[in-house]
Short mmCIF file of N, CA and C in Angstrom, two decimals:
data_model
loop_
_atom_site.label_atom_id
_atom_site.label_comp_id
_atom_site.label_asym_id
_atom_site.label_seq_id
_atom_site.Cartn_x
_atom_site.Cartn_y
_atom_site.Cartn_z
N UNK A 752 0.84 -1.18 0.00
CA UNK A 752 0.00 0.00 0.00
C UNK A 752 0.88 1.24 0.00
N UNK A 753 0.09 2.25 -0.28
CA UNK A 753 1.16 3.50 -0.86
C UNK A 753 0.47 4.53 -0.03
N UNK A 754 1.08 5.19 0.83
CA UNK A 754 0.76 6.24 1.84
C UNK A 754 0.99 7.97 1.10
N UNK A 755 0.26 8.49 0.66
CA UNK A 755 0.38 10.14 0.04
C UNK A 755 0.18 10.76 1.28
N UNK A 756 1.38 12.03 1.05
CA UNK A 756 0.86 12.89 2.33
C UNK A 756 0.66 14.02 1.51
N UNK A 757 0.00 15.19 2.00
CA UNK A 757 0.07 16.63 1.06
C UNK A 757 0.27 17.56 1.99
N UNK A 758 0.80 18.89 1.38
CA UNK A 758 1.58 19.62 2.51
C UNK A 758 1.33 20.82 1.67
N UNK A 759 0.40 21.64 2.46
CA UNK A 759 0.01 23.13 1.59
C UNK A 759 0.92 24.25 2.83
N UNK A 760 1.15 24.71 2.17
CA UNK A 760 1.98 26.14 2.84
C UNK A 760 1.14 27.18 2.18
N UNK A 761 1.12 28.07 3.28
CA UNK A 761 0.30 29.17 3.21
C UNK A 761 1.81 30.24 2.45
N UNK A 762 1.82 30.85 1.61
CA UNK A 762 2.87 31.78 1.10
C UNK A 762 2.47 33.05 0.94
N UNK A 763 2.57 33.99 2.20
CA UNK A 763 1.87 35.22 2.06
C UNK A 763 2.07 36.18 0.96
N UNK A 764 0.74 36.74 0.46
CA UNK A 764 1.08 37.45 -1.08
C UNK A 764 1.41 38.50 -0.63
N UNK A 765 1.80 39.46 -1.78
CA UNK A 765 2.30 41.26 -1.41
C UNK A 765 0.72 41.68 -0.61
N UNK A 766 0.05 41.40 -1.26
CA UNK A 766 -1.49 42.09 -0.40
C UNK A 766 -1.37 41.66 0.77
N UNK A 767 -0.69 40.50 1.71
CA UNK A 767 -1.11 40.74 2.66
C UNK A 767 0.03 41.05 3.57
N UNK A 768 1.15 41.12 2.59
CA UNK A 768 2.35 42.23 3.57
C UNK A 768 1.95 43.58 3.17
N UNK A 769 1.64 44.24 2.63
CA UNK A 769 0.65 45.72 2.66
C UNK A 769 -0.12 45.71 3.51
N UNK A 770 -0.80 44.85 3.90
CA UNK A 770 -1.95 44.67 4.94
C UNK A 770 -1.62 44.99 6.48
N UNK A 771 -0.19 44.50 6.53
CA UNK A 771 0.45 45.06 7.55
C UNK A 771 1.54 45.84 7.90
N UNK A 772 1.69 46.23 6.65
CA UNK A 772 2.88 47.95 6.69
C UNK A 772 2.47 48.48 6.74
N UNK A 773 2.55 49.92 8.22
CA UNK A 773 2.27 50.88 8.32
C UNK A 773 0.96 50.98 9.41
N UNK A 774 0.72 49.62 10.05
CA UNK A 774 -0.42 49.51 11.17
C UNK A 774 0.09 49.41 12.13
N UNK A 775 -0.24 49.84 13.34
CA UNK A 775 -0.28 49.82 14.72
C UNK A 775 0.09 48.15 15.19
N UNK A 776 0.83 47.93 15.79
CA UNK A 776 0.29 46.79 16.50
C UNK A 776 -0.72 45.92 17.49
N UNK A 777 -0.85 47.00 18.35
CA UNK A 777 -1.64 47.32 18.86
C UNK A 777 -3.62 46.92 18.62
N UNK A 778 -3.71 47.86 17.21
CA UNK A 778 -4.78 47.50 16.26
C UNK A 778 -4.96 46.03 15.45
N UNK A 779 -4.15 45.13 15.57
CA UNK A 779 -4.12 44.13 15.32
C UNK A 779 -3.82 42.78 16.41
N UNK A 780 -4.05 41.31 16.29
CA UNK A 780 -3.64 40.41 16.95
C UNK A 780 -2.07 40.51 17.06
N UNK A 781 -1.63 41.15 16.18
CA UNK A 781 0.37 40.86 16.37
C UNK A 781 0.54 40.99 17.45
N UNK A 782 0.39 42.21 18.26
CA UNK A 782 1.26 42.38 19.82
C UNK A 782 0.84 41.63 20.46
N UNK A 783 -0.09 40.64 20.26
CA UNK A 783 -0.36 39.85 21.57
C UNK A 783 1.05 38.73 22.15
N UNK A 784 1.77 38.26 20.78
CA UNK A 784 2.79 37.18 20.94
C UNK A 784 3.73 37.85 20.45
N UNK A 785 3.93 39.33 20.89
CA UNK A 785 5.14 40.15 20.85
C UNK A 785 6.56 39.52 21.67
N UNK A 786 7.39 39.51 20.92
CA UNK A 786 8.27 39.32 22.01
C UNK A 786 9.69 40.22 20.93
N UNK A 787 10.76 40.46 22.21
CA UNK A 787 11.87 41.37 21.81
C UNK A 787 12.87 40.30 21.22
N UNK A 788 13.24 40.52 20.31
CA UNK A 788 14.45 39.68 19.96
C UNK A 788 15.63 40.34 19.19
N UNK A 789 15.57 41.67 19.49
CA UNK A 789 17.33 42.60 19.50
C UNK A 789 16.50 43.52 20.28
N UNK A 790 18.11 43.88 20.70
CA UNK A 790 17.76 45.67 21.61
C UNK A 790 19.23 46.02 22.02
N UNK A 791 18.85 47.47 21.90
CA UNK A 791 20.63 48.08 22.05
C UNK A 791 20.32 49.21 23.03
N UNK A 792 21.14 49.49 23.83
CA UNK A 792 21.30 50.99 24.89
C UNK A 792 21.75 51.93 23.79
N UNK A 793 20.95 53.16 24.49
CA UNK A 793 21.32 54.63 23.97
C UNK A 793 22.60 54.91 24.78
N UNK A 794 23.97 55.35 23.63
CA UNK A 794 24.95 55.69 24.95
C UNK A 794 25.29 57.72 23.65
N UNK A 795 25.63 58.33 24.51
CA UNK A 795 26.48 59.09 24.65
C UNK A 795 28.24 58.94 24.55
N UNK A 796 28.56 59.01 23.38
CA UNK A 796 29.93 58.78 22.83
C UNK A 796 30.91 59.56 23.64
N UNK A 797 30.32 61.11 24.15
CA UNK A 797 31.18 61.55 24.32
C UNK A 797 30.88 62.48 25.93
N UNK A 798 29.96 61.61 26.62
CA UNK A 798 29.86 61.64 28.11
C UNK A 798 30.44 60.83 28.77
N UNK A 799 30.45 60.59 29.97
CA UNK A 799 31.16 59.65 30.38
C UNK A 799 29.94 59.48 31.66
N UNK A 800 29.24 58.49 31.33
CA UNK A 800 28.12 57.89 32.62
C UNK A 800 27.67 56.26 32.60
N UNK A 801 26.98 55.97 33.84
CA UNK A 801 27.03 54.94 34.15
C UNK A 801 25.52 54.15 33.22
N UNK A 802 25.01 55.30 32.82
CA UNK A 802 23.20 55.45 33.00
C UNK A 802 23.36 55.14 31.03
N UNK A 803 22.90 54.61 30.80
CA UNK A 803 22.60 54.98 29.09
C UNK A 803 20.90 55.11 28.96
N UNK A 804 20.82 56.43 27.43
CA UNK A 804 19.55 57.41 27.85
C UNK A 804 17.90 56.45 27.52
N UNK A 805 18.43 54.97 26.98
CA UNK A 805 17.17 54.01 27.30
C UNK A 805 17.35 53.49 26.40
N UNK A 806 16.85 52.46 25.81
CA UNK A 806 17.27 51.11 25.11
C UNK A 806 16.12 50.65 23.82
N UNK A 807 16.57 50.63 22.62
CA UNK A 807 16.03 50.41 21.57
C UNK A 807 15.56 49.24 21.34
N UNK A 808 14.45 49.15 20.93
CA UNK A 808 14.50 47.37 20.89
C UNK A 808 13.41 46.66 19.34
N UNK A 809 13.83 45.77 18.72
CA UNK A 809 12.95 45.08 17.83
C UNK A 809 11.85 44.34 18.44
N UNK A 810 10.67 44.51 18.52
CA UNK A 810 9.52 43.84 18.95
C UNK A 810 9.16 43.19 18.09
N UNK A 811 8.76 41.62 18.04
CA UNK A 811 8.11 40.78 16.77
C UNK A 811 7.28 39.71 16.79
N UNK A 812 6.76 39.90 16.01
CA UNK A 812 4.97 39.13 16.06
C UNK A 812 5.78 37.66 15.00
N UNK A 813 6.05 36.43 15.33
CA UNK A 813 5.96 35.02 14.84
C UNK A 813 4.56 35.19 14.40
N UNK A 814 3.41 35.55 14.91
CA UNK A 814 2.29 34.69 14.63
C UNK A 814 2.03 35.83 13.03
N UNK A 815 2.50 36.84 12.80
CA UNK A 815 2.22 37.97 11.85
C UNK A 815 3.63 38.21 10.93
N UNK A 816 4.41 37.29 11.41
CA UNK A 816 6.12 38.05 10.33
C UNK A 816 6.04 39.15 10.55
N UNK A 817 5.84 40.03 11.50
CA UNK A 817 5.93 41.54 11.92
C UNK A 817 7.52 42.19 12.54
N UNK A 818 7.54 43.32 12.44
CA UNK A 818 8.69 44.28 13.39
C UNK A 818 8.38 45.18 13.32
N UNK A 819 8.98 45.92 14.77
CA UNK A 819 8.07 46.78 14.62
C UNK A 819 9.04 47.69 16.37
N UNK A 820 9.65 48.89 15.95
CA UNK A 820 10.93 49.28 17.16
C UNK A 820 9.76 49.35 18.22
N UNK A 821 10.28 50.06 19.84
CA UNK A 821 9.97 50.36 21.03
C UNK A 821 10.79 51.04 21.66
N UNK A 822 10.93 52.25 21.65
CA UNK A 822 11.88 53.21 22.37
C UNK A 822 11.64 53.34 23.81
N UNK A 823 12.04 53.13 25.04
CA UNK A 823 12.01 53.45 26.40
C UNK A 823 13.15 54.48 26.78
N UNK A 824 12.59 55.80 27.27
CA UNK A 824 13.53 56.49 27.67
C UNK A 824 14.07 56.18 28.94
N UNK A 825 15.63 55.92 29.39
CA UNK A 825 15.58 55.78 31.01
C UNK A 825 14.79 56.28 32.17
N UNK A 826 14.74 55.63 33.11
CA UNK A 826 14.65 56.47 33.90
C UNK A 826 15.04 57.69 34.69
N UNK A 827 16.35 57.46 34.74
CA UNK A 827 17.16 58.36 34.98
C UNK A 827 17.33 59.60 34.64
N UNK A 828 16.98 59.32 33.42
CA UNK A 828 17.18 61.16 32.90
C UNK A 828 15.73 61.79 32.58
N UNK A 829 15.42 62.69 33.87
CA UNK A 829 14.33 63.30 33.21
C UNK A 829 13.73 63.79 31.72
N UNK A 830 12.53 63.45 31.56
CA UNK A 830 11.90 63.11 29.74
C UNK A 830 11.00 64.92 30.39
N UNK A 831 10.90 65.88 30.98
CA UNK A 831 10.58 66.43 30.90
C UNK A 831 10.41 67.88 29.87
N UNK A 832 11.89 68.39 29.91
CA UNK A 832 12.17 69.35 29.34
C UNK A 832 11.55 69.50 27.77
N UNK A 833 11.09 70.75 27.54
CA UNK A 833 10.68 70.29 26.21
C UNK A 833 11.89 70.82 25.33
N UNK A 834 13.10 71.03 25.24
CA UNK A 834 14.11 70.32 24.09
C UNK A 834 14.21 69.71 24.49
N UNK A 835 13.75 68.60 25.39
CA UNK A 835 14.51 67.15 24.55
C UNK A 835 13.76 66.53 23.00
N UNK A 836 14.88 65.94 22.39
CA UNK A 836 14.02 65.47 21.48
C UNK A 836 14.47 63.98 21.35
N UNK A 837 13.54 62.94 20.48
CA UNK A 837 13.86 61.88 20.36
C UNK A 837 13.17 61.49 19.63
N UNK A 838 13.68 59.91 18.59
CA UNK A 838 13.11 59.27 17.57
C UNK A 838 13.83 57.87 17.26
N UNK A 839 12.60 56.27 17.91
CA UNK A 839 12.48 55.56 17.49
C UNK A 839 12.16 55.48 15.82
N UNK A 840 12.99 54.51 14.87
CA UNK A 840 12.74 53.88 13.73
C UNK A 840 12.90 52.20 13.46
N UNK A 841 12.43 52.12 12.78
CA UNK A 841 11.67 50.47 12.59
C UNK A 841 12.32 50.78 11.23
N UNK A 842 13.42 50.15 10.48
CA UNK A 842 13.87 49.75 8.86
C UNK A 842 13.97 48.85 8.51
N UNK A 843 12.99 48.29 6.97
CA UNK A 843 13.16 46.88 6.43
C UNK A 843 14.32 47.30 5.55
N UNK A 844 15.11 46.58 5.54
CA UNK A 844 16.05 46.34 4.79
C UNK A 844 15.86 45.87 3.43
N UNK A 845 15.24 45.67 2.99
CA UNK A 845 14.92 45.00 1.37
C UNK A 845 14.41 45.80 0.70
N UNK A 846 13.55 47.54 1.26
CA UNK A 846 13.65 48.29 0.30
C UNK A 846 13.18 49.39 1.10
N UNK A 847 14.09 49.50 2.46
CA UNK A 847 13.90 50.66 2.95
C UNK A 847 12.98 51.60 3.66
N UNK A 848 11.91 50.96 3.47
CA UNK A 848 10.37 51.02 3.94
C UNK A 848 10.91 51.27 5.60
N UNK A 849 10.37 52.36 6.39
CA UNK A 849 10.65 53.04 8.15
C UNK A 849 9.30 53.42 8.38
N UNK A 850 9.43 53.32 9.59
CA UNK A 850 8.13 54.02 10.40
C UNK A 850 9.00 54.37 11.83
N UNK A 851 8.33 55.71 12.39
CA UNK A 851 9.28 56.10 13.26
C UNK A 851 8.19 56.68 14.06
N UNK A 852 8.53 57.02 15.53
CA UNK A 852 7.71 57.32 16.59
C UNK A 852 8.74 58.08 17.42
N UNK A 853 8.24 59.12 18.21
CA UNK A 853 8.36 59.82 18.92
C UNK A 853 7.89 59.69 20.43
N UNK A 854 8.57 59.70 21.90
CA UNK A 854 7.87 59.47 23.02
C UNK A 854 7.72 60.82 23.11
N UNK A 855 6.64 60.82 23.75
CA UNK A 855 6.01 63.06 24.24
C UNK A 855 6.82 63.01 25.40
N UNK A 856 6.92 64.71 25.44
CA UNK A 856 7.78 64.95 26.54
C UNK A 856 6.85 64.53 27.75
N UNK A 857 7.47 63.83 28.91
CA UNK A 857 6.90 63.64 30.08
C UNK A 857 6.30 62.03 30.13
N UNK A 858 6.57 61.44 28.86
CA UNK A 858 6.23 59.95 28.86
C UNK A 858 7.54 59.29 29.06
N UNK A 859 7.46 57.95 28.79
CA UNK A 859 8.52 56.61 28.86
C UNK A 859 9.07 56.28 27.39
N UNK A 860 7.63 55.79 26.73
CA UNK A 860 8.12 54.97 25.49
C UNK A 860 7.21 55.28 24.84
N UNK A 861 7.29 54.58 23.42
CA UNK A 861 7.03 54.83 21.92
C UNK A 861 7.17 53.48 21.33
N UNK A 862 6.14 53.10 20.27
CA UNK A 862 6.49 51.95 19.58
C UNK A 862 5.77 52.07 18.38
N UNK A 863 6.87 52.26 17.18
CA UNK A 863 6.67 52.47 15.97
C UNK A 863 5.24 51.26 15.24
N UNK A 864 4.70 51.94 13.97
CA UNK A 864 4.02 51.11 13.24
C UNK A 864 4.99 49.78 12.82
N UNK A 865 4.13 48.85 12.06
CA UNK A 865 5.21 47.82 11.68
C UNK A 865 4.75 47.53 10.55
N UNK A 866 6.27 46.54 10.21
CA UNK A 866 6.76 46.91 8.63
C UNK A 866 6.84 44.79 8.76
N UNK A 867 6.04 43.90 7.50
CA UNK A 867 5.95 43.32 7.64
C UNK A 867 7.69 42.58 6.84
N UNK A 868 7.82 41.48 7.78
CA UNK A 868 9.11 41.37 7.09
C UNK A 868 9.61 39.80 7.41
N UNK A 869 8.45 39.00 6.20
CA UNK A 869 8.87 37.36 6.11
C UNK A 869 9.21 37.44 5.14
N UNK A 870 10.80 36.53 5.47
CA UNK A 870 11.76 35.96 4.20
C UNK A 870 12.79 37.44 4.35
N UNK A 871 12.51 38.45 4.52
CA UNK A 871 13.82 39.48 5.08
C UNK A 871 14.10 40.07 6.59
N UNK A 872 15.00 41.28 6.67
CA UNK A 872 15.44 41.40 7.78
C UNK A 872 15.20 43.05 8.03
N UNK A 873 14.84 43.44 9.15
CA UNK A 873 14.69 44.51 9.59
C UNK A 873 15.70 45.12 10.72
N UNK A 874 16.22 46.49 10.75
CA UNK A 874 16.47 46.54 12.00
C UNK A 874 16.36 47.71 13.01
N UNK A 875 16.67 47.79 14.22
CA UNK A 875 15.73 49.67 14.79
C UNK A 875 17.07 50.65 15.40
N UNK A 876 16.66 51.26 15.04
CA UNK A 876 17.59 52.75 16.09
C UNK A 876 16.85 53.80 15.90
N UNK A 877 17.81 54.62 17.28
CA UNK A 877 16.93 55.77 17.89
C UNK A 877 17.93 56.58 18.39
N UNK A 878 17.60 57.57 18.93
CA UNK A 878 18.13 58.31 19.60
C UNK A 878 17.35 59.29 20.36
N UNK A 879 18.05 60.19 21.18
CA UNK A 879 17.58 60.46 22.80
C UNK A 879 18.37 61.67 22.41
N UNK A 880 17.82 62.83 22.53
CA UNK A 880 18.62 64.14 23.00
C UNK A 880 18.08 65.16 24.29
N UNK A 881 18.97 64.54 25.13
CA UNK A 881 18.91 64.99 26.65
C UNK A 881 19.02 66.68 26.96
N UNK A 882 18.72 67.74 27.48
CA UNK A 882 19.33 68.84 27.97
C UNK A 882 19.23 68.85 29.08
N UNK A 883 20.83 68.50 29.87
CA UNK A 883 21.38 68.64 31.30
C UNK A 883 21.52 70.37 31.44
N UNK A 884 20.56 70.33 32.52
CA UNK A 884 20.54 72.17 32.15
C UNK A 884 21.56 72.56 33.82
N UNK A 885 22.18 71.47 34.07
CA UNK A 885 23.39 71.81 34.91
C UNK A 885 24.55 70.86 34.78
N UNK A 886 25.26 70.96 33.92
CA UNK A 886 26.02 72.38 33.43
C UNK A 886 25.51 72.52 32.70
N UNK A 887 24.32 72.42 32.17
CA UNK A 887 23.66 73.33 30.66
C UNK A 887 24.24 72.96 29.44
N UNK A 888 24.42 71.83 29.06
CA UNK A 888 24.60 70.99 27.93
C UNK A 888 23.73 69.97 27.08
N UNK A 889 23.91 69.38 26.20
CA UNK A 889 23.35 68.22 25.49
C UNK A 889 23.93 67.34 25.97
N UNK A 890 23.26 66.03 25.90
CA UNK A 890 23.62 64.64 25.74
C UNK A 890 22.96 64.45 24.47
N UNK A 891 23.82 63.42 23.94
CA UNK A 891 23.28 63.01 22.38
C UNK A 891 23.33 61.29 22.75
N UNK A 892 22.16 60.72 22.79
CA UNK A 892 22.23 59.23 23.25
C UNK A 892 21.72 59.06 21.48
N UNK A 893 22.68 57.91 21.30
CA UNK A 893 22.03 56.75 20.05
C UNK A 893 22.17 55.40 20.19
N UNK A 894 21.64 55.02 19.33
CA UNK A 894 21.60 53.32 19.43
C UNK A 894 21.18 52.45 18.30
N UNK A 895 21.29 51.40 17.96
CA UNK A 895 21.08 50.55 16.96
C UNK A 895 21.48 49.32 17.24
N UNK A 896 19.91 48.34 16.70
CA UNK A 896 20.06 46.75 17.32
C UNK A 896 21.03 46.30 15.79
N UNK A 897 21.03 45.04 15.95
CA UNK A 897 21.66 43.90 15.00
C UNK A 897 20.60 43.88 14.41
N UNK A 898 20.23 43.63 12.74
CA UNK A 898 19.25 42.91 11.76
C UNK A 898 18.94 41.63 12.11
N UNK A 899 17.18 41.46 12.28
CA UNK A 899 16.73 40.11 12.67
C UNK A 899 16.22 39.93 11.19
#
């Protein structure tokens, strides 16, 4: 006797990676089985501290082929002042496609739209611009994960 097996793979079309470039996660099932799998500290090249200004990270949906950044500003350094400025980005690498987010002054974090990305690689950075208004300077925090 002769045993057939059949084996259909689902092969997502461009319509339904459009379907999810440029949406919230949030607005969809993706963030539910979010999990981080890169993340890098904001450092200051040319401070010298113990504290880095908060940590970039790739958030990603398995169940959606999603990515999609998450900026957390430390704690440490007050997010009050309004110069500070800052900007999480989310980049697919296969043709450049970003979505970028901003935390408001007086919040934590930010987490960009997402950029769907099965069969390629995406990756996030950000940066943090601090004003230490004693001694009355900038900090310039950046950061960037590894391509997942």
């Amino acid at each position: 006797s002769v045993l057939l097996l059949s084996f259909f793979f689902v092969i997502p079309t461009s319509n339904a990676a459009s379907s999810y470039d440029g949406v919230s996660p949030t607005a969809t099932s993706c963030a539910n089985d979010a999990t981080t799998i890169r993340s890098a500290n904001l450092w200051d090249p040319n401070q010298n501290t113990t504290y880095p200004g908060g940590v970039i990270e790739i958030r990603y949906s398995f169940a959606c082929h999603t990515a999609w950044a998450r900026l957390t500003i430390n704690s440490n350094w007050d997010n009050t002042d309004s110069h500070n400025t800052n900007k999480a980005t989310i980049h697919r690498n296969s043709d450049g496609r970003e979505y970028t987010c901003s935390v408001p002054i007086g919040g934590t974090s930010c987490y960009t739209k997402m950029v769907y990305d099965y069969g390629v690689t995406s990756y996030a950075k950000a940066y943090y611009n601090y004003y230490y208004a004693l001694p009355g300077h900038w900090w310039n925090f950046s950061g960037k994960t590894s391509s997942y």
